[in-house]
Every structure is written in structure tokens, then in C-alpha cells.
Amino acid sequence: MTEQPRGCRALDVAIALLLFVTVGAVVYVVCCATPAEPHAAKLQDKLDALRRLNEARMKAQPPAPPVGLVELNVAKWRAEHLAKYAVVGPYDKEGRHPVYWYTRLDGGLYGAEEVFIWMQRYGTSPEYLERESLRTGMEHALSHKGGALLNPCYNYVAMESSHRYGGGLHRTGIKFYVIWMVAKWVDWTSPPIYRDGRFTAEGYVDPIMKPVAFVVRYAPHNPPHRDEIREHYSLGNVYACRYLDPPADCKDAAELDGMLIVKRVLDDGRWYIKIDASVPLNKTGLYTFEVIAEDLRTQGRKCSILHYTVEVPRKP
């Protein structure tokens, strides 16, 4: 994956220094001029935070493979939303969790989890809040929410920041950091979609991730109360499911009706997966379609490689 900032045009190359920065499996071509363009500075900020995250992943017990950097529309939107509305928590004003917006803005193609951090600063200025780096947010996130950041299931990270300045006598400011961990293990030939009561998807899964279950989770709308601070969100309880390997009972949840095929592709070892299931959604709220895979690199670890959320809205 190669990213070239918008500021690097062909005419700039003659007067610029090409800096090749490699982090994990991701190669960035950053066009460095003097003075540095804002986009290049922002990319360098993300690379510094990425480097700190991968250092922590390598030192974890057991060590976790390094992750690459990916851009997500939902991360940018969430950072802007937090600063605009000062909603300190993962739910939006209507009570929808972040994976709903991940699906709306990025398609809900992979497993994904938001790690949300906020830091309140007193006696500071808007300029200071603007300069405070993503690496600072990453350090704070690692000390408070290291579990998701160090999870070997994830192989990509997206991160954005924003700030809100209150001014006044105490000059209070809040810096928001939004970090998304992404499990990108599937090449979709027919991307996931829910339409007319059916969920369909078809593609090929990396050889190390063996799909073993298809689960639908339900969560009611959960709007925040005034001045309430939340740091966690839930995708809800199991609404319907189908377990493949080993076959298992869904207990109190409904058994999914329809096609769920998983088979090994002999030439390259990938897993072919096809889902075509009837899933009636009977209550208002949020329904998250999830594919769970067994991580064949280690015994017993399960990874969510798909999160796709739809909403049955409340009646006005």
C-alpha cells in the first residue's frame, strides 16, 4: 500500500526531497519540501504514533505482529463529530454505536473496533491543543486501553484527532483522539449487503483465518444522557447465528436460515466464503452482522473479520 500526499505533484519533485518511510508492510512516499506542507506534517504525526503502537505490540506477551496504517472515513467523521457536539463517548446523539457509522461511511467490509480517548486540558490555548500530537494520544490509549491495540487479530490502524476549546476564565480545552483497529483479512468479490430481508456476501479469506461462525447481534438505541461520560460501547447480544466448526447450538438465539458455505481453496490455501441468509429484523435498534474466524496462528483465538451494522429506526 503506497500513499502519496496530495501536495506531491509532478512539478514539485524537482525541488523536493523524496523520503521513503517504511513501517511494517506499509510504504509511504512523502514529498518533503521547505516549509513542510500541512498534509505531510499530519502524515508524519500518524507515522510517529504508528511506530509507538508497533513498538508496544512487539513487546507484548506474546508479541503481536505490526500493523499498517489505513485511512477510514469514520475516524475523520467521529473526530469532527466529537469536537462539534462535545459528546464525550462512543454513542451518537441518537444512541447509535460507532460500528453503525463505520458501515455507513466505509462499507462495513472488515472487522473493526473503535478505541476512543479524550483528554481535558486546563489553562491552555487552541494553538496548543492543535499541536498536541497523535503520539501523545497513542501513549495515553496504550496505558488505558491496551487490549484492543495489542490484539493480534487486527492488522491495520486508523487514527484521527480533534479539539474543542471552551475559553473563558479557566481556558479549558478538550483533545479528542479516535483510533480504529481493523481486521482486514477478506477480499470480497461480492461485498456484504443487507437488502430486502437478506444478508449476502461472497469472497476469499486469508489462509490463517478460518471462518467458523456467522452471528447477528442486536442492540437497542442507547442515547447518552446529559453530561454522561461513557468510554465503552456494545454490539449487543446474539440475535441469530450459525456455527460451522464445530457445529453448535445457538441456545436462546434463532438459527439462521439460508446458505453459509466455507471451503478451502486448494491452489492458494485461502478460504472461500459465501453467505446468503434470510434475516428478518423485528425490533427497532441496531443489528450487526459478524463473521468469526479461528486464528490458525495460535490455538483457541477467535477473531471478528466482519462487522456490518444496519438500523431499524424508531418511529417518529
CSV table of N, CA and C in Angstrom, one decimal, residues 113-196:
chain,number,residue,atom,x,y,z
A,113,GLU,N,-13.0,-2.0,15.3
A,113,GLU,CA,-13.3,-1.6,16.7
A,113,GLU,C,-12.7,-0.2,17.0
A,114,GLU,N,-13.6,0.6,17.6
A,114,GLU,CA,-13.1,2.0,17.9
A,114,GLU,C,-12.6,2.0,19.3
A,115,VAL,N,-11.4,2.7,19.4
A,115,VAL,CA,-10.8,3.0,20.7
A,115,VAL,C,-10.9,4.5,20.8
A,116,PHE,N,-11.7,5.0,21.8
A,116,PHE,CA,-11.9,6.4,21.9
A,116,PHE,C,-11.2,6.9,23.2
A,117,ILE,N,-10.5,8.0,23.0
A,117,ILE,CA,-9.8,8.6,24.1
A,117,ILE,C,-10.1,10.1,24.1
A,118,TRP,N,-10.3,10.7,25.3
A,118,TRP,CA,-10.5,12.1,25.4
A,118,TRP,C,-9.6,12.6,26.6
A,119,MET,N,-9.0,13.8,26.4
A,119,MET,CA,-8.1,14.4,27.4
A,119,MET,C,-8.5,15.8,27.6
A,120,GLN,N,-8.8,16.2,28.9
A,120,GLN,CA,-9.1,17.5,29.2
A,120,GLN,C,-7.9,18.3,29.6
A,121,ARG,N,-7.8,19.5,29.1
A,121,ARG,CA,-6.6,20.4,29.4
A,121,ARG,C,-7.1,21.7,30.0
A,122,TYR,N,-6.4,22.1,31.0
A,122,TYR,CA,-6.8,23.4,31.7
A,122,TYR,C,-5.6,24.4,31.4
A,123,GLY,N,-6.0,25.7,31.3
A,123,GLY,CA,-5.0,26.7,31.2
A,123,GLY,C,-4.2,26.6,29.9
A,124,THR,N,-4.8,26.2,28.9
A,124,THR,CA,-4.1,26.1,27.6
A,124,THR,C,-4.7,26.9,26.5
A,125,SER,N,-4.3,26.8,25.3
A,125,SER,CA,-4.7,27.6,24.2
A,125,SER,C,-5.2,26.8,23.1
A,126,PRO,N,-6.0,27.3,22.1
A,126,PRO,CA,-6.3,26.5,20.9
A,126,PRO,C,-5.1,26.0,20.2
A,127,GLU,N,-4.1,26.9,20.1
A,127,GLU,CA,-2.9,26.5,19.3
A,127,GLU,C,-2.2,25.4,20.0
A,128,TYR,N,-2.1,25.3,21.3
A,128,TYR,CA,-1.5,24.2,22.0
A,128,TYR,C,-2.3,22.9,21.7
A,129,LEU,N,-3.6,23.0,21.8
A,129,LEU,CA,-4.4,21.8,21.5
A,129,LEU,C,-4.2,21.3,20.1
A,130,GLU,N,-4.1,22.2,19.1
A,130,GLU,CA,-3.9,21.8,17.8
A,130,GLU,C,-2.5,21.1,17.6
A,131,ARG,N,-1.5,21.5,18.3
A,131,ARG,CA,-0.2,21.0,18.1
A,131,ARG,C,0.0,19.6,18.9
A,132,GLU,N,-0.8,19.4,19.9
A,132,GLU,CA,-0.6,18.1,20.6
A,132,GLU,C,-0.7,16.9,19.7
A,133,SER,N,0.2,16.0,19.8
A,133,SER,CA,0.4,15.0,18.8
A,133,SER,C,-0.5,13.8,19.0
A,134,LEU,N,-0.7,13.0,17.9
A,134,LEU,CA,-1.3,11.7,17.9
A,134,LEU,C,-0.5,10.8,18.8
A,135,ARG,N,0.8,10.9,18.8
A,135,ARG,CA,1.6,10.0,19.6
A,135,ARG,C,1.3,10.2,21.1
A,136,THR,N,1.0,11.4,21.5
A,136,THR,CA,0.5,11.6,22.9
A,136,THR,C,-0.8,10.8,23.2
A,137,GLY,N,-1.7,10.9,22.2
A,137,GLY,CA,-2.9,10.2,22.4
A,137,GLY,C,-2.7,8.7,22.4
A,138,MET,N,-1.7,8.2,21.5
A,138,MET,CA,-1.4,6.8,21.5
A,138,MET,C,-0.8,6.3,22.8
A,139,GLU,N,0.1,7.1,23.4
A,139,GLU,CA,0.6,6.7,24.7
A,139,GLU,C,-0.5,6.6,25.7
A,140,HIS,N,-1.4,7.6,25.7
A,140,HIS,CA,-2.5,7.5,26.7
A,140,HIS,C,-3.4,6.3,26.4
A,141,ALA,N,-3.7,6.0,25.2
A,141,ALA,CA,-4.5,4.9,24.8
A,141,ALA,C,-3.9,3.6,25.2
A,142,LEU,N,-2.5,3.4,25.0
A,142,LEU,CA,-1.9,2.2,25.4
A,142,LEU,C,-1.9,2.0,26.9
A,143,SER,N,-1.8,3.0,27.7
A,143,SER,CA,-1.8,2.9,29.1
A,143,SER,C,-3.2,2.6,29.7
A,144,HIS,N,-4.3,3.0,28.9
A,144,HIS,CA,-5.6,2.8,29.5
A,144,HIS,C,-6.4,1.7,28.7
A,145,LYS,N,-6.2,1.5,27.4
A,145,LYS,CA,-7.0,0.6,26.6
A,145,LYS,C,-6.1,-0.3,25.7
A,146,GLY,N,-5.1,-0.8,26.3
A,146,GLY,CA,-4.1,-1.6,25.5
A,146,GLY,C,-4.6,-2.8,24.9
A,147,GLY,N,-5.7,-3.4,25.4
A,147,GLY,CA,-6.2,-4.7,25.0
A,147,GLY,C,-6.5,-4.7,23.5
A,148,ALA,N,-7.3,-3.8,23.0
A,148,ALA,CA,-7.6,-3.8,21.6
A,148,ALA,C,-6.4,-3.4,20.7
A,149,LEU,N,-5.6,-2.5,21.2
A,149,LEU,CA,-4.5,-2.0,20.4
A,149,LEU,C,-3.4,-3.1,20.2
A,150,LEU,N,-3.4,-4.0,21.2
A,150,LEU,CA,-2.3,-5.1,21.1
A,150,LEU,C,-2.9,-6.4,20.6
A,151,ASN,N,-4.2,-6.4,20.2
A,151,ASN,CA,-4.8,-7.7,19.8
A,151,ASN,C,-4.3,-8.1,18.4
A,152,PRO,N,-3.7,-9.4,18.3
A,152,PRO,CA,-3.2,-9.8,17.1
A,152,PRO,C,-4.2,-10.0,16.0
A,153,CYS,N,-5.5,-10.0,16.3
A,153,CYS,CA,-6.5,-10.1,15.2
A,153,CYS,C,-6.4,-9.0,14.3
A,154,TYR,N,-6.0,-7.8,14.8
A,154,TYR,CA,-6.0,-6.6,14.0
A,154,TYR,C,-4.7,-6.4,13.2
A,155,ASN,N,-4.8,-6.0,11.9
A,155,ASN,CA,-3.6,-5.8,11.2
A,155,ASN,C,-3.5,-4.4,10.6
A,156,TYR,N,-4.4,-3.6,10.9
A,156,TYR,CA,-4.4,-2.2,10.4
A,156,TYR,C,-4.9,-1.2,11.6
A,157,VAL,N,-4.5,0.0,11.5
A,157,VAL,CA,-5.0,1.0,12.4
A,157,VAL,C,-5.3,2.3,11.7
A,158,ALA,N,-6.3,3.0,12.1
A,158,ALA,CA,-6.7,4.3,11.6
A,158,ALA,C,-6.8,5.3,12.7
A,159,MET,N,-6.3,6.5,12.6
A,159,MET,CA,-6.4,7.4,13.7
A,159,MET,C,-6.5,8.9,13.3
A,160,GLU,N,-7.3,9.6,14.1
A,160,GLU,CA,-7.6,11.0,13.8
A,160,GLU,C,-7.7,11.7,15.2
A,161,SER,N,-7.6,13.0,15.1
A,161,SER,CA,-7.8,13.8,16.4
A,161,SER,C,-8.5,15.1,16.1
A,162,SER,N,-9.1,15.7,17.1
A,162,SER,CA,-9.8,17.0,17.0
A,162,SER,C,-9.7,17.6,18.4
A,163,HIS,N,-10.1,18.9,18.4
A,163,HIS,CA,-10.1,19.5,19.7
A,163,HIS,C,-11.3,20.5,19.8
A,164,ARG,N,-11.7,20.8,21.0
A,164,ARG,CA,-12.7,21.8,21.3
A,164,ARG,C,-12.2,22.7,22.4
A,165,TYR,N,-12.3,24.0,22.2
A,165,TYR,CA,-11.8,25.0,23.1
A,165,TYR,C,-12.9,25.8,23.8
A,166,GLY,N,-13.0,25.7,25.1
A,166,GLY,CA,-14.1,26.4,25.8
A,166,GLY,C,-13.8,27.8,26.1
A,167,GLY,N,-12.5,28.2,26.2
A,167,GLY,CA,-12.1,29.6,26.6
A,167,GLY,C,-12.6,29.9,28.0
A,168,GLY,N,-13.0,31.1,28.2
A,168,GLY,CA,-13.5,31.6,29.5
A,168,GLY,C,-12.4,31.8,30.5
A,169,LEU,N,-12.8,31.9,31.7
A,169,LEU,CA,-11.8,32.2,32.8
A,169,LEU,C,-10.7,31.1,33.0
A,170,HIS,N,-11.1,29.9,32.9
A,170,HIS,CA,-10.2,28.8,33.1
A,170,HIS,C,-9.6,28.2,31.8
A,171,ARG,N,-10.0,28.8,30.7
A,171,ARG,CA,-9.4,28.4,29.4
A,171,ARG,C,-9.3,26.8,29.3
A,172,THR,N,-10.4,26.2,29.3
A,172,THR,CA,-10.5,24.7,29.3
A,172,THR,C,-10.6,24.3,27.8
A,173,GLY,N,-9.8,23.3,27.5
A,173,GLY,CA,-9.8,22.7,26.2
A,173,GLY,C,-9.9,21.1,26.3
A,174,ILE,N,-10.5,20.5,25.3
A,174,ILE,CA,-10.6,19.0,25.3
A,174,ILE,C,-10.0,18.6,23.9
A,175,LYS,N,-9.1,17.6,24.1
A,175,LYS,CA,-8.5,17.0,22.9
A,175,LYS,C,-9.1,15.6,22.7
A,176,PHE,N,-9.6,15.3,21.5
A,176,PHE,CA,-10.2,14.0,21.3
A,176,PHE,C,-9.3,13.2,20.4
A,177,TYR,N,-9.1,11.9,20.7
A,177,TYR,CA,-8.4,11.0,19.9
A,177,TYR,C,-9.3,9.8,19.5
A,178,VAL,N,-9.3,9.5,18.2
A,178,VAL,CA,-10.2,8.4,17.7
A,178,VAL,C,-9.2,7.4,17.0
A,179,ILE,N,-9.2,6.2,17.5
A,179,ILE,CA,-8.3,5.2,17.0
A,179,ILE,C,-9.2,4.0,16.6
A,180,TRP,N,-9.1,3.5,15.4
A,180,TRP,CA,-9.8,2.3,14.9
A,180,TRP,C,-8.8,1.2,14.6
A,181,MET,N,-9.1,0.1,15.2
A,181,MET,CA,-8.3,-1.1,14.9
A,181,MET,C,-9.1,-1.9,13.9
A,182,VAL,N,-8.5,-2.4,12.8
A,182,VAL,CA,-9.1,-3.0,11.7
A,182,VAL,C,-8.5,-4.4,11.4
A,183,ALA,N,-9.4,-5.4,11.3
A,183,ALA,CA,-9.0,-6.8,10.9
A,183,ALA,C,-9.4,-7.0,9.4
A,184,LYS,N,-8.4,-6.7,8.6
A,184,LYS,CA,-8.7,-6.7,7.1
A,184,LYS,C,-8.1,-8.0,6.6
A,185,TRP,N,-8.9,-9.1,6.5
A,185,TRP,CA,-8.4,-10.4,6.1
A,185,TRP,C,-9.2,-11.0,4.9
A,186,VAL,N,-10.2,-10.2,4.4
A,186,VAL,CA,-11.1,-10.7,3.4
A,186,VAL,C,-10.9,-9.9,2.1
A,187,ASP,N,-10.9,-10.6,0.9
A,187,ASP,CA,-11.0,-10.0,-0.4
A,187,ASP,C,-12.4,-10.3,-0.9
A,188,TRP,N,-13.3,-9.3,-0.9
A,188,TRP,CA,-14.7,-9.5,-1.3
A,188,TRP,C,-14.8,-9.5,-2.8
A,189,THR,N,-15.5,-10.5,-3.3
A,189,THR,CA,-15.9,-10.5,-4.7
A,189,THR,C,-17.3,-9.9,-4.8
A,190,SER,N,-18.1,-10.1,-3.8
A,190,SER,CA,-19.4,-9.5,-3.7
A,190,SER,C,-19.5,-9.0,-2.3
A,191,PRO,N,-19.3,-7.7,-2.1
A,191,PRO,CA,-19.3,-7.1,-0.7
A,191,PRO,C,-20.5,-7.3,0.1
A,192,PRO,N,-20.4,-7.3,1.4
A,192,PRO,CA,-21.6,-7.6,2.3
A,192,PRO,C,-22.7,-6.5,2.1
A,193,ILE,N,-23.9,-7.0,2.1
A,193,ILE,CA,-25.0,-6.0,2.0
A,193,ILE,C,-26.3,-6.7,2.6
A,194,TYR,N,-27.1,-5.9,3.2
A,194,TYR,CA,-28.4,-6.3,3.7
A,194,TYR,C,-29.5,-5.6,2.9
A,195,ARG,N,-30.3,-6.4,2.2
A,195,ARG,CA,-31.3,-5.8,1.4
A,195,ARG,C,-32.5,-6.7,1.3
A,196,ASP,N,-33.7,-6.1,1.5
A,196,ASP,CA,-35.0,-6.9,1.4
A,196,ASP,C,-35.0,-8.1,2.3
